[in-house]
mmCIF file of C-alpha atoms in Angstrom:
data_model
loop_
_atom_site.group_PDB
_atom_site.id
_atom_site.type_symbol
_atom_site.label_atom_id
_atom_site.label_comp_id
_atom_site.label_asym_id
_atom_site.label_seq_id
_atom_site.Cartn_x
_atom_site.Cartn_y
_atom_site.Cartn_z
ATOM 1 C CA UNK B 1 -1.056 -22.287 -45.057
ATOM 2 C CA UNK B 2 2.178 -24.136 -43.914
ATOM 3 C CA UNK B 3 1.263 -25.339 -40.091
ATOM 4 C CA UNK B 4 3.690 -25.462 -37.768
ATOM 5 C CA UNK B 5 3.946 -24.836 -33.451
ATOM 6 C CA UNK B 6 6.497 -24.698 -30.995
ATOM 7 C CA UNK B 7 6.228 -27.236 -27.721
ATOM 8 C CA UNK B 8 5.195 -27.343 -25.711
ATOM 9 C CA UNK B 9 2.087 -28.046 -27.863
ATOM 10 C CA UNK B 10 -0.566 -25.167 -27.064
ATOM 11 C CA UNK B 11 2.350 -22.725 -26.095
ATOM 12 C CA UNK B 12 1.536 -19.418 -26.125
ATOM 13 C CA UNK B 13 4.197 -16.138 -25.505
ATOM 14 C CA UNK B 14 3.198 -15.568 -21.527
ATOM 15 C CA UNK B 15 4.515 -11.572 -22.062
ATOM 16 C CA UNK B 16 4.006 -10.361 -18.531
ATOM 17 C CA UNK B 17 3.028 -13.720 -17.051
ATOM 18 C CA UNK B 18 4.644 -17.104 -16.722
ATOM 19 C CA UNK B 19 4.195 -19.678 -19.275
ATOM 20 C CA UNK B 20 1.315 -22.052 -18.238
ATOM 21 C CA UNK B 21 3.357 -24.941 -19.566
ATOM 22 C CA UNK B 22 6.658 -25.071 -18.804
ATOM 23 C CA UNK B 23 9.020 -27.037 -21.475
ATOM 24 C CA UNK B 24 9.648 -30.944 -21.119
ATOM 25 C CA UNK B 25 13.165 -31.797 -22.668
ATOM 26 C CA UNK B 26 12.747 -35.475 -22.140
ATOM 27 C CA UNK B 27 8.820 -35.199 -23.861
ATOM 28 C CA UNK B 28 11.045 -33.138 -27.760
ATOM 29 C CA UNK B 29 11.464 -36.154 -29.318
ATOM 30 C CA UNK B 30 7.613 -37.744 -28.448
ATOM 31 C CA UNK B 31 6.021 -34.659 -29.157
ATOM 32 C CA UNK B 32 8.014 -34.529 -32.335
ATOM 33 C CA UNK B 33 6.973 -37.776 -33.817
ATOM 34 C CA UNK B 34 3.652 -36.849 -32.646
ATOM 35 C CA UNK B 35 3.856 -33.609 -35.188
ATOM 36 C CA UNK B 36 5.178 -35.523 -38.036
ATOM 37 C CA UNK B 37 2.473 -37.993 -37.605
ATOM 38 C CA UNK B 38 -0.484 -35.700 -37.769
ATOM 39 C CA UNK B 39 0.845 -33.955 -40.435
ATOM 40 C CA UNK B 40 2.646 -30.670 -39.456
ATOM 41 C CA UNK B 41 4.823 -29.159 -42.176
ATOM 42 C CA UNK B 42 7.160 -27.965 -39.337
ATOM 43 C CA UNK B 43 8.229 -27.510 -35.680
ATOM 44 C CA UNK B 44 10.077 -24.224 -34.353
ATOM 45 C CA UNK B 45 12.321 -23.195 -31.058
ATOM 46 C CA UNK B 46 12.476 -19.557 -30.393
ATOM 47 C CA UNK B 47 15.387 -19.154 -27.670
ATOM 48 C CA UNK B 48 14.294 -17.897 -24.864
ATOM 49 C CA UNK B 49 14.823 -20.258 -21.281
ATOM 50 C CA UNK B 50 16.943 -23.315 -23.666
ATOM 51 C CA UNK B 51 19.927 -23.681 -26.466
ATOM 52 C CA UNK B 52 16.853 -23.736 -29.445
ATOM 53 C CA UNK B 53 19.829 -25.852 -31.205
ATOM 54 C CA UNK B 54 19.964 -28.561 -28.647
ATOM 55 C CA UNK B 55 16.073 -28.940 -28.581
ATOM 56 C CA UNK B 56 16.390 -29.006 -32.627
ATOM 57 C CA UNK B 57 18.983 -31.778 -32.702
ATOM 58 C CA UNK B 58 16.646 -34.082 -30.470
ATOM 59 C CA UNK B 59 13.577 -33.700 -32.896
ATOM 60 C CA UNK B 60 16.058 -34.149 -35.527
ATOM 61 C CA UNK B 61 16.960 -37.253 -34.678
ATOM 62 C CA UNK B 62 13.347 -38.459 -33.871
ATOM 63 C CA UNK B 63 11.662 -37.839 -37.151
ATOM 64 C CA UNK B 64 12.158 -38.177 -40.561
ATOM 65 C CA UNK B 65 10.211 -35.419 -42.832
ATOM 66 C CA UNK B 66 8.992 -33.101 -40.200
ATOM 67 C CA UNK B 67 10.965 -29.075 -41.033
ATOM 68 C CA UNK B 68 13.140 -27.658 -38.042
ATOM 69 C CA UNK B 69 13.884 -24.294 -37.730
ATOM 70 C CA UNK B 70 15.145 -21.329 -35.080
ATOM 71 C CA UNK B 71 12.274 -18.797 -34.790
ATOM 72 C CA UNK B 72 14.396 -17.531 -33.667
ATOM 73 C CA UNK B 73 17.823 -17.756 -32.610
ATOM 74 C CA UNK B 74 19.545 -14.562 -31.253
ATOM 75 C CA UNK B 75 22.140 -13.315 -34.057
ATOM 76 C CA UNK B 76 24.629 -10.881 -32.078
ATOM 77 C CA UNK B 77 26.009 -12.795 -29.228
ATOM 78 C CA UNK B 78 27.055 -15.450 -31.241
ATOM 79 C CA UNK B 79 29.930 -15.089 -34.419
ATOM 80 C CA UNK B 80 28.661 -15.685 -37.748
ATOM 81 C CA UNK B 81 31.470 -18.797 -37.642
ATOM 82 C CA UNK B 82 29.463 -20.374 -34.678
ATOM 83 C CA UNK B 83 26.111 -19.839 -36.026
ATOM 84 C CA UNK B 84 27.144 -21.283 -39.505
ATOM 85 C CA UNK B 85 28.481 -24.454 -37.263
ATOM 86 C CA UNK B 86 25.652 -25.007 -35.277
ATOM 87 C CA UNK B 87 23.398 -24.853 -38.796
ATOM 88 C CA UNK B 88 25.443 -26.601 -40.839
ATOM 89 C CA UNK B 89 25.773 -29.374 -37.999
ATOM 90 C CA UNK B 90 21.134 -29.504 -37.971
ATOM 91 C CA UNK B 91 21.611 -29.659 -41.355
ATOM 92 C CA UNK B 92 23.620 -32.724 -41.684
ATOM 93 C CA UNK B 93 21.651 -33.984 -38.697
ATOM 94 C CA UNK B 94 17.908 -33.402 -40.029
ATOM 95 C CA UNK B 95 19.192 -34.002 -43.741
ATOM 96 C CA UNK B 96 17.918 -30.939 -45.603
ATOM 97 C CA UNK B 97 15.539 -29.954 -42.817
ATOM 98 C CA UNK B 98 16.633 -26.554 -41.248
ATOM 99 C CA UNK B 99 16.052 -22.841 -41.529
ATOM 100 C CA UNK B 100 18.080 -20.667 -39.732
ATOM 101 C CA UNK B 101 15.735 -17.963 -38.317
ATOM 102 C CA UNK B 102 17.839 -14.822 -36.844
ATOM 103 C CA UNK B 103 16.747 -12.091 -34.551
ATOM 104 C CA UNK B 104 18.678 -9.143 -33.460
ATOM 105 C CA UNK B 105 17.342 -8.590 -29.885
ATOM 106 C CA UNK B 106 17.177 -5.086 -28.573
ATOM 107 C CA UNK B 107 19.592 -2.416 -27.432
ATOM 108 C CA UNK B 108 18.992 -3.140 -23.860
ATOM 109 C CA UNK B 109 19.299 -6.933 -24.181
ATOM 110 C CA UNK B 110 22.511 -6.765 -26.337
ATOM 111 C CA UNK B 111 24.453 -4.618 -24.235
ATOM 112 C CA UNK B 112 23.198 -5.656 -20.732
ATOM 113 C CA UNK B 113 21.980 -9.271 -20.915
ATOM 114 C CA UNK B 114 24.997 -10.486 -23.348
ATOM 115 C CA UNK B 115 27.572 -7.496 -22.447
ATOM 116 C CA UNK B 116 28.462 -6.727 -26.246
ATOM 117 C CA UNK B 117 28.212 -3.219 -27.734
ATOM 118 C CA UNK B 118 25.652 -2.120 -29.662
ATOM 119 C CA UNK B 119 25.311 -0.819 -33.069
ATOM 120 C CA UNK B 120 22.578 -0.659 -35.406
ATOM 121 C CA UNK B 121 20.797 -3.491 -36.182
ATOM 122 C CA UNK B 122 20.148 -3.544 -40.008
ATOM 123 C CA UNK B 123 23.415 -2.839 -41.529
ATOM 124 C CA UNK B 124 24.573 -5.156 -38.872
ATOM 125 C CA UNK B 125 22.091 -7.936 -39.725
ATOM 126 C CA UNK B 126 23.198 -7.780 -43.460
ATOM 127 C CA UNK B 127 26.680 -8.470 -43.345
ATOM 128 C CA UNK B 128 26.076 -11.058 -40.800
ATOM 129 C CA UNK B 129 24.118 -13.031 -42.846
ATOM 130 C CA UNK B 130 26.624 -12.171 -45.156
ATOM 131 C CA UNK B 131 29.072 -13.455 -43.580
ATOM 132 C CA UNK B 132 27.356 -16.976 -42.545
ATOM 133 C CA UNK B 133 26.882 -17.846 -46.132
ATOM 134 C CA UNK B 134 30.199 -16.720 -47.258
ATOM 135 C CA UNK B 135 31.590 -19.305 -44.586
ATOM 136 C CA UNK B 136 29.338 -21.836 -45.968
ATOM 137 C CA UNK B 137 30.336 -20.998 -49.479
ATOM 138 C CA UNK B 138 34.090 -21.974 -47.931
ATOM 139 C CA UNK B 139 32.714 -24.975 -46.127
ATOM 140 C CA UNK B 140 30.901 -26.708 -49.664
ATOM 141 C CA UNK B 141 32.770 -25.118 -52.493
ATOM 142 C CA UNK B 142 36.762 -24.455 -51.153
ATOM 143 C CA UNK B 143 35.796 -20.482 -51.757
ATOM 144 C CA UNK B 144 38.251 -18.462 -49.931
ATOM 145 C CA UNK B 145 37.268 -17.143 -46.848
ATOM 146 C CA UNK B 146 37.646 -12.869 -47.379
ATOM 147 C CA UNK B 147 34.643 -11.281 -44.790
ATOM 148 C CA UNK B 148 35.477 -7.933 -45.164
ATOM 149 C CA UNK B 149 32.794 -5.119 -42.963
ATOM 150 C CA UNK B 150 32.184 -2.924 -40.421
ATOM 151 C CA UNK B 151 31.225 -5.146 -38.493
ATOM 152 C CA UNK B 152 33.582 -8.781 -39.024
ATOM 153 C CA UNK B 153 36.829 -9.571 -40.683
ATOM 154 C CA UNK B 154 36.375 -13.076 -41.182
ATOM 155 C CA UNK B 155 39.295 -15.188 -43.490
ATOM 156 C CA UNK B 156 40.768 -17.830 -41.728
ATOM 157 C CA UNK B 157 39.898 -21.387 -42.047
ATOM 158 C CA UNK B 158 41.941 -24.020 -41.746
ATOM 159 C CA UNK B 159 41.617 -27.883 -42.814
ATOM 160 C CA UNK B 160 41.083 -29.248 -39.266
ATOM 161 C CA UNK B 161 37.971 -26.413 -38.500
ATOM 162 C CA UNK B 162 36.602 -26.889 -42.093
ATOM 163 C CA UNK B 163 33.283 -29.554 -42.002
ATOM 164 C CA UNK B 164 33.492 -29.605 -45.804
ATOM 165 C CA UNK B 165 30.432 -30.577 -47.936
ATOM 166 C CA UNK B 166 27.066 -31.273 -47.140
ATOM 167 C CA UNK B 167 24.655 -33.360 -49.113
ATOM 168 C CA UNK B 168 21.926 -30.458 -48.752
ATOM 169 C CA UNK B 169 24.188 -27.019 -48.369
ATOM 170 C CA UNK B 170 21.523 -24.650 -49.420
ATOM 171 C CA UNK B 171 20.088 -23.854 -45.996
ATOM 172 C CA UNK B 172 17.099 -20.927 -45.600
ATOM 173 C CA UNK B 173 17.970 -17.911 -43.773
ATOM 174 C CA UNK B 174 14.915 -15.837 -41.913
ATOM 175 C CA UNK B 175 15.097 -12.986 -40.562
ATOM 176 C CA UNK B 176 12.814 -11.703 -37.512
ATOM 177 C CA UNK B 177 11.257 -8.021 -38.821
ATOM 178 C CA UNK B 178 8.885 -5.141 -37.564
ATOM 179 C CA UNK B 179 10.211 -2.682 -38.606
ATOM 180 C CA UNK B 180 11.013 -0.814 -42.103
ATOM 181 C CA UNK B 181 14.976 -1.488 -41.910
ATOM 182 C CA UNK B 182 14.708 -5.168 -41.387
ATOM 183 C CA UNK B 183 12.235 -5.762 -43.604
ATOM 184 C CA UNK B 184 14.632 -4.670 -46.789
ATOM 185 C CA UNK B 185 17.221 -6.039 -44.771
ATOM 186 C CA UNK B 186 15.295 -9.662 -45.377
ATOM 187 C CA UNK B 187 14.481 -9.056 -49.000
ATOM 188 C CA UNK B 188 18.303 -8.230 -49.742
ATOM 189 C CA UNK B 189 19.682 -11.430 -48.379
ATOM 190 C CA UNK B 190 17.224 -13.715 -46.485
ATOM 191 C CA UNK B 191 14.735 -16.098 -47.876
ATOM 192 C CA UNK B 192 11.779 -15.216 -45.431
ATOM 193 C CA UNK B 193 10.779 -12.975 -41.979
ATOM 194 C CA UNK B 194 9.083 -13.881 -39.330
ATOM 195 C CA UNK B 195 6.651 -10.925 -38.257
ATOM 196 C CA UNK B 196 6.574 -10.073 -34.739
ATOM 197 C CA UNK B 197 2.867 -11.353 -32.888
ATOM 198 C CA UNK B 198 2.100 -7.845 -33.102
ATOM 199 C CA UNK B 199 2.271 -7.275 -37.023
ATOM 200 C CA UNK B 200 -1.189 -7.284 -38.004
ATOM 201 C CA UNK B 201 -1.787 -8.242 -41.600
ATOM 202 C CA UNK B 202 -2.908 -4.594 -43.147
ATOM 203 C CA UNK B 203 0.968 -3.941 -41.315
ATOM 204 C CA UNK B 204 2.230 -6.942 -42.932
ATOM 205 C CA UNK B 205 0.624 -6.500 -46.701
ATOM 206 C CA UNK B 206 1.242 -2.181 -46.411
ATOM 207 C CA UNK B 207 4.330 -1.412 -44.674
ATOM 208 C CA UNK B 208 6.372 -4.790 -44.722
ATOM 209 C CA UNK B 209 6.215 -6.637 -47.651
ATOM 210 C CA UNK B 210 6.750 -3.182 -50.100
ATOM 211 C CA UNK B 211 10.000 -2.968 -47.654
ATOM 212 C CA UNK B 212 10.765 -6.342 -48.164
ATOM 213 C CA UNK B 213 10.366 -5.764 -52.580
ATOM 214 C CA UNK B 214 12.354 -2.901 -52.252
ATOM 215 C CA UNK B 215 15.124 -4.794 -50.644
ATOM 216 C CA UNK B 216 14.827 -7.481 -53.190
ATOM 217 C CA UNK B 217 15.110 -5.102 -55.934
ATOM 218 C CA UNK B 218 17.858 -3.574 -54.666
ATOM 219 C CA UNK B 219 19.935 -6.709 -54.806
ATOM 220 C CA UNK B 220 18.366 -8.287 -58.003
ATOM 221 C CA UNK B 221 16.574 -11.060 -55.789
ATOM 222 C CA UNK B 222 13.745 -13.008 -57.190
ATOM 223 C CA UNK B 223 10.485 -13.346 -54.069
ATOM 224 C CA UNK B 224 9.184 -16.420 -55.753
ATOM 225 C CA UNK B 225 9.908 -19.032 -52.735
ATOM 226 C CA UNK B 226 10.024 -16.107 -50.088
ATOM 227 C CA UNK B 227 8.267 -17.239 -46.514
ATOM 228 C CA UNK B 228 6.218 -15.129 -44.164
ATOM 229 C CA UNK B 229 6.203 -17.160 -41.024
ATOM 230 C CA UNK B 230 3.864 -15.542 -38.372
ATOM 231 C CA UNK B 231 3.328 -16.142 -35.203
ATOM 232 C CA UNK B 232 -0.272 -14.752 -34.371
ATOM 233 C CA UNK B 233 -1.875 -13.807 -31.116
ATOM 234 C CA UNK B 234 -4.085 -16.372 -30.410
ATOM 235 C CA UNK B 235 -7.089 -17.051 -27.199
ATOM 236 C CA UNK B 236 -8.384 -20.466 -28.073
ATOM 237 C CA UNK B 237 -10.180 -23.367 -25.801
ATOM 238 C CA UNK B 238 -12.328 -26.326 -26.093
ATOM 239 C CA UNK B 239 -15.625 -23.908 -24.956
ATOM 240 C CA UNK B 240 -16.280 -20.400 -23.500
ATOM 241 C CA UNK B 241 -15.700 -20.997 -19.751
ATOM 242 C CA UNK B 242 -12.039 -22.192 -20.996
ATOM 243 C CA UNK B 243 -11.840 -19.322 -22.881
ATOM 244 C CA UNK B 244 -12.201 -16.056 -20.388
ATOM 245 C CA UNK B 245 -8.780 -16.768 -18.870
ATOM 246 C CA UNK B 246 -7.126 -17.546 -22.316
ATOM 247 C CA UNK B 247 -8.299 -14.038 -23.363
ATOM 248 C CA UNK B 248 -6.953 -12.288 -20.258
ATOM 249 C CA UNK B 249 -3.860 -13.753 -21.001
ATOM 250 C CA UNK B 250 -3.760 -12.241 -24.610
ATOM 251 C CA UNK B 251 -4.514 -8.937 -22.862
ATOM 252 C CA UNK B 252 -1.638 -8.863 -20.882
ATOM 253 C CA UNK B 253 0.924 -9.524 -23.989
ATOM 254 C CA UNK B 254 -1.024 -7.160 -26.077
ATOM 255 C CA UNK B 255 -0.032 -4.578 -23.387
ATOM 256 C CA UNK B 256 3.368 -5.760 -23.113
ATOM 257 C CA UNK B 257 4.470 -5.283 -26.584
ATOM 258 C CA UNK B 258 2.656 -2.251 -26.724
ATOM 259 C CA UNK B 259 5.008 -0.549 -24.096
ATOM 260 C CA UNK B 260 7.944 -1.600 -26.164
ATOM 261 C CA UNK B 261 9.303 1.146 -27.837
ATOM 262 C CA UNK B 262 10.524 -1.438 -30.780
ATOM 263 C CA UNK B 263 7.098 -2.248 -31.685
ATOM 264 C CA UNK B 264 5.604 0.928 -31.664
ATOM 265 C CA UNK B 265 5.741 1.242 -35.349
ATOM 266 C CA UNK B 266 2.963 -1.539 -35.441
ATOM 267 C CA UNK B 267 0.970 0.150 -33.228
ATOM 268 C CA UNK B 268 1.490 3.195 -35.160
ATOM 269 C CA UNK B 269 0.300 2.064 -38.098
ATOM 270 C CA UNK B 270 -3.325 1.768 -36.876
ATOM 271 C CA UNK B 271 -3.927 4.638 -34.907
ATOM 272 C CA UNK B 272 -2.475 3.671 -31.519
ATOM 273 C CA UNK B 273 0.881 5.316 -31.102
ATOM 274 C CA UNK B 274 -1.079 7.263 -27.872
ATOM 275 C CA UNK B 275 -1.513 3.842 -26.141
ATOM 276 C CA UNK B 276 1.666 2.735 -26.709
ATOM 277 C CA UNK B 277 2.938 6.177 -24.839
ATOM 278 C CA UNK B 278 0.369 5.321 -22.229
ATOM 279 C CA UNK B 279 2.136 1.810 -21.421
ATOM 280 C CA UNK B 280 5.604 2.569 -21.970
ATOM 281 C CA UNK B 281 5.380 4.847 -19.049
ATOM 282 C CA UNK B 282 3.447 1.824 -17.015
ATOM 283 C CA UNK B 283 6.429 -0.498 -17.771
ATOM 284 C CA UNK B 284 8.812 1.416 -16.776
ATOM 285 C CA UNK B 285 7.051 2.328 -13.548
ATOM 286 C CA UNK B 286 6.618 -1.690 -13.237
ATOM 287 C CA UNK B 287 3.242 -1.458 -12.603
ATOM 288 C CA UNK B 288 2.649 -4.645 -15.246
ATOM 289 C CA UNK B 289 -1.199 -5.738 -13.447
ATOM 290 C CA UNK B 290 -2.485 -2.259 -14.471
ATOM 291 C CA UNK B 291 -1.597 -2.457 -17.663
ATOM 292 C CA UNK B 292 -4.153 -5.165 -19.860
ATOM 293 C CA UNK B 293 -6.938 -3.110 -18.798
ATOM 294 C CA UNK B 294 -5.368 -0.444 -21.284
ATOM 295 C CA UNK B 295 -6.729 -2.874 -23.908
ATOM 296 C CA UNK B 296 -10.161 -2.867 -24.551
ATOM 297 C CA UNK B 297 -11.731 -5.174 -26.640
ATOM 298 C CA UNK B 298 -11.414 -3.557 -30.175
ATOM 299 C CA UNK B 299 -7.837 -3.140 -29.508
ATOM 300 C CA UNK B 300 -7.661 -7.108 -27.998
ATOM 301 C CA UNK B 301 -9.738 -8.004 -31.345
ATOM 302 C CA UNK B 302 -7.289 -6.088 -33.581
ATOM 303 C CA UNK B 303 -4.272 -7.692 -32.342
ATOM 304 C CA UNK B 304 -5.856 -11.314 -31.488
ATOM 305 C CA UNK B 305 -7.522 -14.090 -32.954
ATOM 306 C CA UNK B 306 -10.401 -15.203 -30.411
ATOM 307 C CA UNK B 307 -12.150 -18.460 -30.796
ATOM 308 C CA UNK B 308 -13.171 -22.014 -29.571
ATOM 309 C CA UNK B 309 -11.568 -24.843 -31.272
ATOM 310 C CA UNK B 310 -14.623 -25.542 -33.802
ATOM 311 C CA UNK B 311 -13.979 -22.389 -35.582
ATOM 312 C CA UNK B 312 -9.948 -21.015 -34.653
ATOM 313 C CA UNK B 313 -9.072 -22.246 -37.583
ATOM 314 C CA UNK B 314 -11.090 -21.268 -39.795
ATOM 315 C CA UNK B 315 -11.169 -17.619 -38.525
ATOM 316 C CA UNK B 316 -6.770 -17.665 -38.755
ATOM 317 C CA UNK B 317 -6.984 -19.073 -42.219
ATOM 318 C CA UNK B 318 -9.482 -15.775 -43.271
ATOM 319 C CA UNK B 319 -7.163 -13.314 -41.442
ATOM 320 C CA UNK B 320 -3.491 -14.409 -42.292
ATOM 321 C CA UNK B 321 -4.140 -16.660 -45.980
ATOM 322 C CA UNK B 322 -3.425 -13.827 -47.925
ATOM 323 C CA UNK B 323 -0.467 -12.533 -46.204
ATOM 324 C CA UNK B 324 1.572 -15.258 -44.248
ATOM 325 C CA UNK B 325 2.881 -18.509 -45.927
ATOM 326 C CA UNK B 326 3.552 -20.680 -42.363
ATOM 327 C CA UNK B 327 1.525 -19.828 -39.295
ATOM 328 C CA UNK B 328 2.366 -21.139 -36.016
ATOM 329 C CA UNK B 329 -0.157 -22.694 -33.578
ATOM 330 C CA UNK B 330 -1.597 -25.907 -31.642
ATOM 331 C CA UNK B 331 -3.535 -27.005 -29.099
ATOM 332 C CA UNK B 332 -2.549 -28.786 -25.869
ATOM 333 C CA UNK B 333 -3.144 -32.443 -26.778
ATOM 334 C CA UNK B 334 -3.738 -34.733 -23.115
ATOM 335 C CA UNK B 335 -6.013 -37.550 -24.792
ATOM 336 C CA UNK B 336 -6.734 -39.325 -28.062
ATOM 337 C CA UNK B 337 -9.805 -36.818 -28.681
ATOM 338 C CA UNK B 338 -7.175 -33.602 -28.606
ATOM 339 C CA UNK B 339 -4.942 -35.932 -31.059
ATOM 340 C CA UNK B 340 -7.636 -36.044 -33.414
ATOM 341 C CA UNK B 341 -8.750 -32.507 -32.977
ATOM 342 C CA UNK B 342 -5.542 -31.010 -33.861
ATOM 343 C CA UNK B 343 -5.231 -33.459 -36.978
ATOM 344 C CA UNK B 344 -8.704 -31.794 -37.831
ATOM 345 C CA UNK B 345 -7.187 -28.246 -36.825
ATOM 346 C CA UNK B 346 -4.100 -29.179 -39.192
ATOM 347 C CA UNK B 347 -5.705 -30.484 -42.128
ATOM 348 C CA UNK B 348 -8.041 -27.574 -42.115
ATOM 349 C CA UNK B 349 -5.642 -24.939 -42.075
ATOM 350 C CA UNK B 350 -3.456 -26.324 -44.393
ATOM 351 C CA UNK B 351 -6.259 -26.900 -46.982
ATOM 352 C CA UNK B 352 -5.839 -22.957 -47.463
ATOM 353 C CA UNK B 353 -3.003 -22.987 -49.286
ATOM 354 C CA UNK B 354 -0.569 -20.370 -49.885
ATOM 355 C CA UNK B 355 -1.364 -19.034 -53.326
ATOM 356 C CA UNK B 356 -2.573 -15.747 -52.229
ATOM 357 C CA UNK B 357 -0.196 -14.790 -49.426
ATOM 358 C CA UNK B 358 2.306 -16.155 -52.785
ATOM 359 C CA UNK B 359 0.077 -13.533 -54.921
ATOM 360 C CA UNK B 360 0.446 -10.927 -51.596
ATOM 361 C CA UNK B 361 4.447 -10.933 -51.112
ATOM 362 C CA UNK B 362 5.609 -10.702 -54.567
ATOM 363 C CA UNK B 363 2.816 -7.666 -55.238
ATOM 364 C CA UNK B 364 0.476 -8.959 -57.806
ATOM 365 C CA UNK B 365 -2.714 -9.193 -55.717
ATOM 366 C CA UNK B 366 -5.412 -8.317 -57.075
#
């Protein structure tokens, strides 16, 4: 598999607790060099507490052949015009670097976090991406500028807004999926998704990827480059003691994206659309500390990948090779010994290949 992490290195998603590592900004450009050294294809910023575009620009700058990407950036709040900037701009920056990774965000976050109306999401994902590569298209090739949807009316661009060319113009778009919509959504215009944590490969191989042909079909769109770029759950440490509180931790976000009704088609999918009920009604209650004990440990062993560091690898490559092309994850490195341990990590994973998640996406699996 592709390898790549966000940073801090060893970040996991907290879900209902706080991050054990907060985010350095002065340590992006250290930690990036320190990537592209051991070997990493790629390093990722999902936007969550910072501008995932500054932190890109910074490891940008600092490295030379290591991949940058959003995973991801939040689509709505911002105008297909801005978003096509702010790639464009990495682009130039990173020299043929970047993928734009896109999420939609949910109802409640759309309308009462960023105060814009709502609509729904897939229709409204399409013609945004849409739209962002018809203003690129106008940017590299002087093609009039004529966005014409439901959603934008886009055709103004004058010389002193226009970038113009880029030596590397043909910049991958990704698209964050669960769900059925999305999915065909990414196979009609986007050259890769990024499962949520929760998609579990059976989810991924069965109910995603067909979505993701179908959309492909529909707009006469070859799969043979397309990405899956997962995030997985992981509980990982240097030995057992390390690991109790690294597996409570998964808990908690299992439960946490359970009780989001977004999600629910994952948990569907395997038999668990009761427990989901169960810890919706929990979250909205806010009574988050009862919740992880709703997980037991088949459900924690569905959902995560448990291990010490001699064997995480190993057991990720075995459950996400034949379905996911790039899979995030790292260890915390503090000394020269964690250096070379995640070097081994790397090199181990990567060893795997992607030839059968290749085999997996485009339907010809065995």
């Amino acid at each position: 598999m592709l390898l790549e992490t966000l940073l801090p290195l060893g970040k996991v998603d907290p879900g209902l607790r706080a991050p054990e590592m907060p985010l350095d900004l002065h340590s992006i450009a250290a930690d990036a060099r320190l990537l592209e050294e051991i070997g990493y294809d790629g390093f990722v910023v999902e936007e969550t507490k910072d501008d995932p575009f500054i932190l890109l620009a910074l490891a940008a700058q600092a490295t030379r052949t290591l991949k940058l990407g959003t995973s991801v950036a939040i689509a709505f709040p911002r105008s297909p015009t801005v978003i096509a900037m702010s790639a464009w701009t990495l682009q130039k920056l990173s020299r043929g670097r970047f993928t734009l990774g896109l999420g939609t965000q949910v109802k409640a976050h759309i309308e009462r976090r960023f105060g814009m109306p709502w609509t729904p999401a897939g229709p409204w994902m399409r013609e945004y991406v849409r739209a962002v590569r018809a203003v690129w298209d106008c940017w590299q090739n002087g093609t009039p500028l004529d966005v014409k949807g439901p959603h934008y009316n886009i055709n103004l661009m004058v010389p002193l807004f226009n970038p113009g060319p880029i030596e590397h113009p043909a910049i991958p778009i990704h698209v964050a999926a669960v769900n059925l919509v999305m999915c065909q959504v990414a196979g009609e215009v986007a050259e890769g998704i990024r499962p949520h944590p929760v998609c579990t490969p059976s989810y991924i191989e069965k109910i995603m990827l067909p979505a993701v042909r179908s959309g492909a079909v529909k707009a006469r769109r070859s799969l043979d480059r397309f990405q899956v770029c997962m995030k997985p759950l992981v509980a990982t440490a240097a030995n057992e003691a390390e690991l109790a509180p690294k597996v409570r931790d998964v808990r908690a976000r299992i439960a946490f994206y359970a009780s989001t009704p977004q999600y629910r088609a994952a948990f569907d999918h395997i038999g668990l659309g009761d427990l989901a009920d169960r810890l919706k009604l929990l979250s909205r209650a806010q009574r988050w500390e009862e919740m992880p004990q709703h997980i037991n440990d088949e459900v924690l062993h569905t959902f995560a990948t448990i291990a010490t560091y001699d064997t995480i690898g190993r057991k990720l490559c075995e459950r996400y090779g034949g379905v996911v092309t790039n899979c995030e994850f790292s260890i915390a490195v503090k000394n020269d010994a964690d250096r070379e341990r995640l070097r081994q990590l790397a090199s181990d994973m990567q060893s795997e290949g992607v030839a059968r998640a290749r085999r997996t996406i485009l339907g010809t699996a065995a």
